[in-house]
């Protein structure tokens, strides 16, 4: 073996070279370079957010035919990834949502809430008081998981059940479950989102309220000119505002924001360089994205359906399909999947 003593070891590669290497990698390979050595792991951690922002959103898909396998599809390139889930996940029946990089599931027998990161394997478990209504799962049930403070340990899990007419939420600071009931005739909460450490909700009467986590009261904003919304309306957070996406079907989508000064709804016909990801289904996660970083189309709505990914232009209402697929009858769930700071190292 000939040894060249002038060569530098892999761990000492300059940051400029690592940038060149990483810019040509797919997501799975990029997550793998952090396993090479300590210096590469530090590089991976420092530039991970920027790298993930340069990639298109992923679609997560779980089928009962592929036991323990969780599949991901990159919509821009069509690249597929796979990761393995823990054994107990194979028996789960109900996925309530995909939020903050976690699958939110309800255990069929114990009614415990499980949060599992399909990339890292990190998981949380929260016990709940069993109710008679827990024996049935309705399609209107959905859940979110989000940070409520500057520290990682401050978070909230919120479960919305339109059929049972209540909001259940677990706060890490109080380490307990609380409930807000709204048993009113012809009145329902359709969606909720965590924004600036508070829970915002929207009703079927186009009311937008803020849930006070201290006294468990829902206070509504006094807004003018509120339009009638469909049952599939979704709340999406932006950098400094909340967007309301009223999704009827792929051809009928409207996006609104709230003008705080005038306290009224405003139709958003131009999102600038941004776009919104939504879908047809309660558990599908929604998010405001910047598609210009990976060559996607801006000022539009990316719609995830069971036959593929479609784009609805907010400029002219034109709809086009960018990726086709057909989920089988064994599909347990599918949703958008967005990386968070906790999503590291786990793809095969």
Coordinates of C-alpha atoms in Angstrom, one line a residue:
X1 CA 0.0 0.0 0.0
X2 CA 1.4 3.3 -1.0
X3 CA 0.7 6.1 1.4
X4 CA 0.7 9.8 0.3
X5 CA 1.5 11.9 3.4
X6 CA 0.6 15.1 1.6
X7 CA -3.1 14.1 1.4
X8 CA -5.4 15.6 4.1
X9 CA -7.7 13.2 6.0
X10 CA -11.4 13.3 5.1
X11 CA -12.2 14.9 8.5
X12 CA -10.1 17.9 7.5
X13 CA -11.8 18.7 4.2
X14 CA -12.4 22.5 3.9
X15 CA -16.0 23.8 4.3
X16 CA -16.0 25.0 0.7
X17 CA -15.4 21.5 -0.5
X18 CA -18.1 20.1 1.8
X19 CA -20.5 22.7 0.4
X20 CA -19.8 21.6 -3.1
X21 CA -20.3 17.9 -2.2
X22 CA -23.5 18.4 -0.2
X23 CA -25.1 20.6 -2.9
X24 CA -25.1 17.6 -5.2
X25 CA -26.6 15.1 -2.7
X26 CA -30.2 14.0 -2.3
X27 CA -31.8 14.1 1.2
X28 CA -30.9 10.6 2.3
X29 CA -27.2 11.0 1.3
X30 CA -27.0 14.4 3.0
X31 CA -28.4 13.0 6.3
X32 CA -25.8 10.2 6.0
X33 CA -22.7 12.4 5.8
X34 CA -23.1 13.4 9.4
X35 CA -22.2 9.8 10.4
X36 CA -18.7 10.0 8.8
X37 CA -16.9 11.9 11.5
X38 CA -17.3 14.7 14.1
X39 CA -16.4 17.6 11.7
X40 CA -18.9 16.4 9.1
X41 CA -21.6 16.0 11.7
X42 CA -21.0 19.6 12.8
X43 CA -21.2 20.7 9.2
X44 CA -24.4 18.7 8.7
X45 CA -26.0 20.3 11.7
X46 CA -25.0 23.9 10.8
X47 CA -26.3 23.8 7.2
X48 CA -29.1 21.3 7.5
X49 CA -31.9 23.9 7.5
X50 CA -30.6 25.6 4.4
X51 CA -30.2 22.3 2.6
X52 CA -33.7 21.1 3.4
X53 CA -35.2 24.5 2.3
X54 CA -33.6 23.9 -1.1
X55 CA -35.5 20.6 -1.5
X56 CA -39.1 20.3 -2.5
X57 CA -41.7 19.0 0.1
X58 CA -42.0 15.3 0.7
X59 CA -45.1 13.2 0.6
X60 CA -45.3 10.6 3.3
X61 CA -47.2 7.4 2.6
X62 CA -47.8 4.3 4.8
X63 CA -49.4 1.2 3.5
X64 CA -50.4 -1.9 5.4
X65 CA -48.8 -4.0 2.6
X66 CA -45.3 -2.8 3.5
X67 CA -45.0 -3.6 7.2
X68 CA -43.0 -1.2 9.3
X69 CA -42.1 0.7 6.1
X70 CA -42.7 4.5 5.8
X71 CA -42.2 5.8 2.3
X72 CA -41.4 9.3 1.3
X73 CA -41.8 10.9 -2.2
X74 CA -40.0 14.0 -3.3
X75 CA -42.4 15.8 -5.6
X76 CA -39.8 17.8 -7.7
X77 CA -37.6 14.8 -8.6
X78 CA -39.7 11.8 -7.9
X79 CA -37.0 10.3 -5.7
X80 CA -38.3 7.9 -3.1
X81 CA -37.0 7.3 0.4
X82 CA -37.9 4.7 3.0
X83 CA -37.5 4.5 6.7
X84 CA -38.5 1.7 9.2
X85 CA -41.0 2.3 12.0
X86 CA -40.9 0.7 15.4
X87 CA -42.8 -2.6 15.8
X88 CA -45.7 -1.2 17.8
X89 CA -46.5 1.3 15.0
X90 CA -47.5 -1.6 12.7
X91 CA -50.6 -2.1 14.8
X92 CA -51.8 1.5 14.9
X93 CA -55.3 2.2 13.5
X94 CA -55.7 5.9 13.6
X95 CA -53.3 8.6 12.5
X96 CA -54.6 11.9 13.7
X97 CA -52.1 14.1 12.0
X98 CA -48.6 14.8 10.7
X99 CA -47.3 17.9 12.5
X100 CA -43.8 19.2 13.5
X101 CA -42.2 16.2 11.8
X102 CA -44.2 13.8 13.9
X103 CA -46.9 11.3 13.2
X104 CA -49.7 11.7 15.8
X105 CA -51.5 8.5 16.6
X106 CA -54.0 7.2 19.0
X107 CA -53.5 3.8 20.5
X108 CA -56.6 1.7 19.9
X109 CA -56.7 -0.1 23.2
X110 CA -55.3 2.2 25.8
X111 CA -56.3 5.5 24.0
X112 CA -52.8 6.9 24.7
X113 CA -51.5 9.4 22.2
X114 CA -48.2 8.4 20.5
X115 CA -45.9 10.9 18.7
X116 CA -43.3 9.3 16.5
X117 CA -40.7 11.0 14.3
X118 CA -40.4 8.5 11.3
X119 CA -37.0 9.8 10.4
X120 CA -35.2 9.8 13.8
X121 CA -37.4 7.3 15.7
X122 CA -37.8 9.8 18.5
X123 CA -41.2 9.3 20.3
X124 CA -43.4 10.7 23.0
X125 CA -46.3 9.1 24.8
X126 CA -49.1 10.9 26.6
X127 CA -51.8 9.1 28.7
X128 CA -55.4 10.3 28.5
X129 CA -58.5 9.5 30.5
X130 CA -60.5 7.0 28.5
X131 CA -64.0 8.2 27.3
X132 CA -66.9 6.4 25.8
X133 CA -66.5 8.3 22.6
X134 CA -62.9 6.9 22.3
X135 CA -64.3 3.6 21.0
X136 CA -65.2 5.3 17.7
X137 CA -62.9 7.3 15.5
X138 CA -64.4 9.8 13.1
X139 CA -62.8 11.2 10.0
X140 CA -63.2 14.7 11.4
X141 CA -60.6 14.0 14.1
X142 CA -57.3 15.7 13.6
X143 CA -54.3 16.7 15.8
X144 CA -51.3 19.1 15.8
X145 CA -48.1 19.2 17.7
X146 CA -46.2 22.5 18.0
X147 CA -43.8 24.5 20.1
X148 CA -45.3 27.2 22.4
X149 CA -42.2 28.9 23.6
X150 CA -38.6 29.7 23.0
X151 CA -37.4 26.5 24.7
X152 CA -37.7 23.0 23.1
X153 CA -39.5 21.6 26.1
X154 CA -42.4 24.0 25.8
X155 CA -44.9 22.3 23.4
X156 CA -48.6 21.5 23.0
X157 CA -50.6 18.7 21.5
X158 CA -54.1 19.6 20.4
X159 CA -56.7 17.1 19.3
X160 CA -59.9 18.4 17.5
X161 CA -63.0 16.3 17.3
X162 CA -65.8 18.0 15.4
X163 CA -68.1 15.0 16.0
X164 CA -67.5 15.0 19.8
X165 CA -67.5 18.8 19.7
X166 CA -64.4 19.4 21.8
X167 CA -60.7 20.4 21.8
X168 CA -58.3 18.4 23.9
X169 CA -54.9 19.8 24.5
X170 CA -51.8 18.7 26.4
X171 CA -49.3 21.3 27.5
X172 CA -45.8 20.2 28.5
X173 CA -45.6 23.0 31.1
X174 CA -48.6 21.8 33.0
X175 CA -48.0 18.1 32.1
X176 CA -51.8 17.4 31.9
X177 CA -54.7 17.2 29.5
X178 CA -57.4 19.9 29.4
X179 CA -60.6 20.1 27.4
X180 CA -62.6 22.8 25.8
X181 CA -66.2 21.8 24.8
X182 CA -68.4 23.6 22.4
X183 CA -71.6 21.7 22.3
X184 CA -73.6 24.2 20.3
X185 CA -76.1 23.3 17.6
X186 CA -74.9 23.9 14.1
X187 CA -71.6 25.3 15.4
X188 CA -68.2 23.6 14.9
X189 CA -64.5 24.3 15.0
X190 CA -63.1 23.3 11.6
X191 CA -59.4 23.8 12.1
X192 CA -56.8 25.0 14.6
X193 CA -53.2 26.2 14.5
X194 CA -50.6 27.2 17.1
X195 CA -49.3 30.7 16.4
X196 CA -47.1 32.9 18.6
X197 CA -47.6 30.5 21.5
X198 CA -51.4 30.6 21.3
X199 CA -54.0 28.3 19.8
X200 CA -56.1 29.9 17.0
X201 CA -59.3 28.2 15.7
X202 CA -61.8 28.8 12.9
X203 CA -65.5 27.8 13.0
X204 CA -68.0 27.0 10.3
X205 CA -69.4 30.5 10.8
X206 CA -66.1 32.1 9.7
X207 CA -65.3 33.1 13.3
X208 CA -61.7 33.2 14.3
X209 CA -61.0 32.7 18.0
X210 CA -58.0 32.5 20.3
X211 CA -58.0 29.8 23.0
X212 CA -56.7 31.0 26.3
X213 CA -54.7 28.1 27.8
X214 CA -55.1 29.5 31.3
X215 CA -58.9 29.7 31.7
X216 CA -59.8 27.5 28.7
X217 CA -61.9 30.2 27.1
X218 CA -62.2 30.8 23.4
X219 CA -62.3 34.5 22.6
X220 CA -63.3 35.6 19.1
X221 CA -61.9 38.4 17.0
X222 CA -64.4 41.0 15.9
X223 CA -64.0 40.8 12.1
X224 CA -65.9 42.6 9.4
X225 CA -66.9 41.1 6.0
X226 CA -66.2 37.5 6.9
X227 CA -66.9 35.2 3.9
X228 CA -68.7 31.9 4.2
X229 CA -66.1 29.1 4.2
X230 CA -66.3 25.4 3.3
X231 CA -65.9 22.5 5.8
X232 CA -62.3 21.9 4.5
X233 CA -61.0 25.4 5.4
X234 CA -57.5 25.3 6.9
X235 CA -55.4 27.7 8.9
X236 CA -51.7 28.2 7.8
X237 CA -49.1 30.2 9.6
X238 CA -46.8 32.6 7.8
X239 CA -43.9 34.5 9.3
X240 CA -46.0 37.2 10.9
X241 CA -49.6 36.3 10.0
X242 CA -52.2 33.6 9.7
X243 CA -53.6 32.6 6.3
X244 CA -57.0 31.0 5.8
X245 CA -57.1 28.6 2.9
X246 CA -60.6 27.7 1.8
X247 CA -60.2 24.5 -0.2
X248 CA -63.4 23.3 -1.9
X249 CA -61.7 21.2 -4.6
X250 CA -58.5 21.6 -6.7
X251 CA -60.3 24.1 -9.0
X252 CA -61.9 26.2 -6.3
X253 CA -59.4 27.6 -3.8
X254 CA -59.3 30.9 -2.1
X255 CA -56.6 32.3 0.3
X256 CA -57.3 35.0 2.8
X257 CA -55.4 36.9 5.5
X258 CA -56.6 39.1 8.3
X259 CA -56.0 42.8 8.3
X260 CA -55.4 43.5 12.0
X261 CA -55.7 47.3 11.6
X262 CA -59.0 47.2 9.8
X263 CA -60.1 43.9 11.5
X264 CA -61.3 42.4 8.3
X265 CA -60.7 39.5 5.9
X266 CA -58.5 40.2 2.8
X267 CA -58.4 38.1 -0.3
X268 CA -54.8 37.1 -1.2
X269 CA -54.4 36.9 -4.9
X270 CA -50.6 37.3 -4.7
X271 CA -48.3 35.3 -2.3
X272 CA -45.2 36.7 -3.9
X273 CA -42.5 34.1 -4.1
X274 CA -44.4 31.8 -1.7
X275 CA -46.9 29.0 -2.1
X276 CA -49.2 27.0 0.2
X277 CA -49.4 23.3 0.6
X278 CA -52.8 21.8 1.4
X279 CA -54.7 18.6 0.6
X280 CA -58.0 16.8 0.6
X281 CA -58.1 15.1 4.0
X282 CA -58.1 15.9 7.7
X283 CA -54.7 14.7 8.6
X284 CA -52.8 16.3 5.7
X285 CA -50.4 18.9 7.1
X286 CA -50.4 22.4 5.6
X287 CA -47.6 24.9 5.3
X288 CA -46.5 28.1 3.6
X289 CA -43.3 27.4 1.6
X290 CA -40.8 29.1 -0.7
X291 CA -40.7 27.0 -3.9
X292 CA -38.2 29.3 -5.6
X293 CA -35.5 27.7 -3.6
X294 CA -36.0 24.4 -5.4
X295 CA -37.3 25.6 -8.8
X296 CA -41.0 25.2 -8.0
X297 CA -43.9 27.5 -8.9
X298 CA -44.7 30.4 -6.6
X299 CA -48.0 32.3 -6.0
X300 CA -49.9 29.1 -6.1
X301 CA -51.4 26.3 -4.0
X302 CA -49.9 22.8 -4.0
X303 CA -52.7 20.4 -3.6
X304 CA -52.1 16.8 -2.4
X305 CA -54.7 14.2 -3.5
X306 CA -54.7 10.5 -3.7
X307 CA -54.0 10.6 -7.4
X308 CA -51.0 12.9 -7.3
X309 CA -49.8 16.5 -6.7
X310 CA -51.5 19.4 -8.4
X311 CA -50.8 23.1 -8.6
X312 CA -53.6 25.7 -8.5
X313 CA -52.4 29.2 -9.7
X314 CA -53.7 32.1 -7.7
X315 CA -53.1 34.4 -10.6
X316 CA -55.4 32.8 -13.1
X317 CA -56.9 29.7 -11.5
X318 CA -55.1 27.4 -13.9
X319 CA -54.6 23.8 -12.6
X320 CA -51.8 21.5 -13.7
X321 CA -50.5 18.1 -12.4
X322 CA -46.8 17.8 -11.6
X323 CA -46.7 14.3 -10.1
X324 CA -49.0 11.4 -10.6
X325 CA -49.5 8.3 -8.4
X326 CA -52.3 6.0 -7.3
X327 CA -52.4 4.8 -3.7
X328 CA -53.7 1.3 -3.2
X329 CA -56.7 0.2 -1.1
X330 CA -54.3 -0.7 1.7
X331 CA -53.1 2.9 2.2
X332 CA -53.3 3.8 5.8
X333 CA -52.4 7.4 5.5
X334 CA -50.7 10.0 3.3
X335 CA -49.8 13.6 3.9
X336 CA -47.3 16.3 3.3
X337 CA -44.2 15.9 5.4
X338 CA -42.0 18.9 6.3
X339 CA -38.7 18.7 8.0
X340 CA -38.2 20.3 11.4
X341 CA -35.1 20.9 13.5
X342 CA -35.5 17.5 15.1
X343 CA -35.6 15.6 11.7
X344 CA -32.0 14.2 11.3
X345 CA -30.5 10.9 10.2
X346 CA -32.8 8.1 9.5
X347 CA -33.5 7.5 5.8
X348 CA -32.4 4.2 4.1

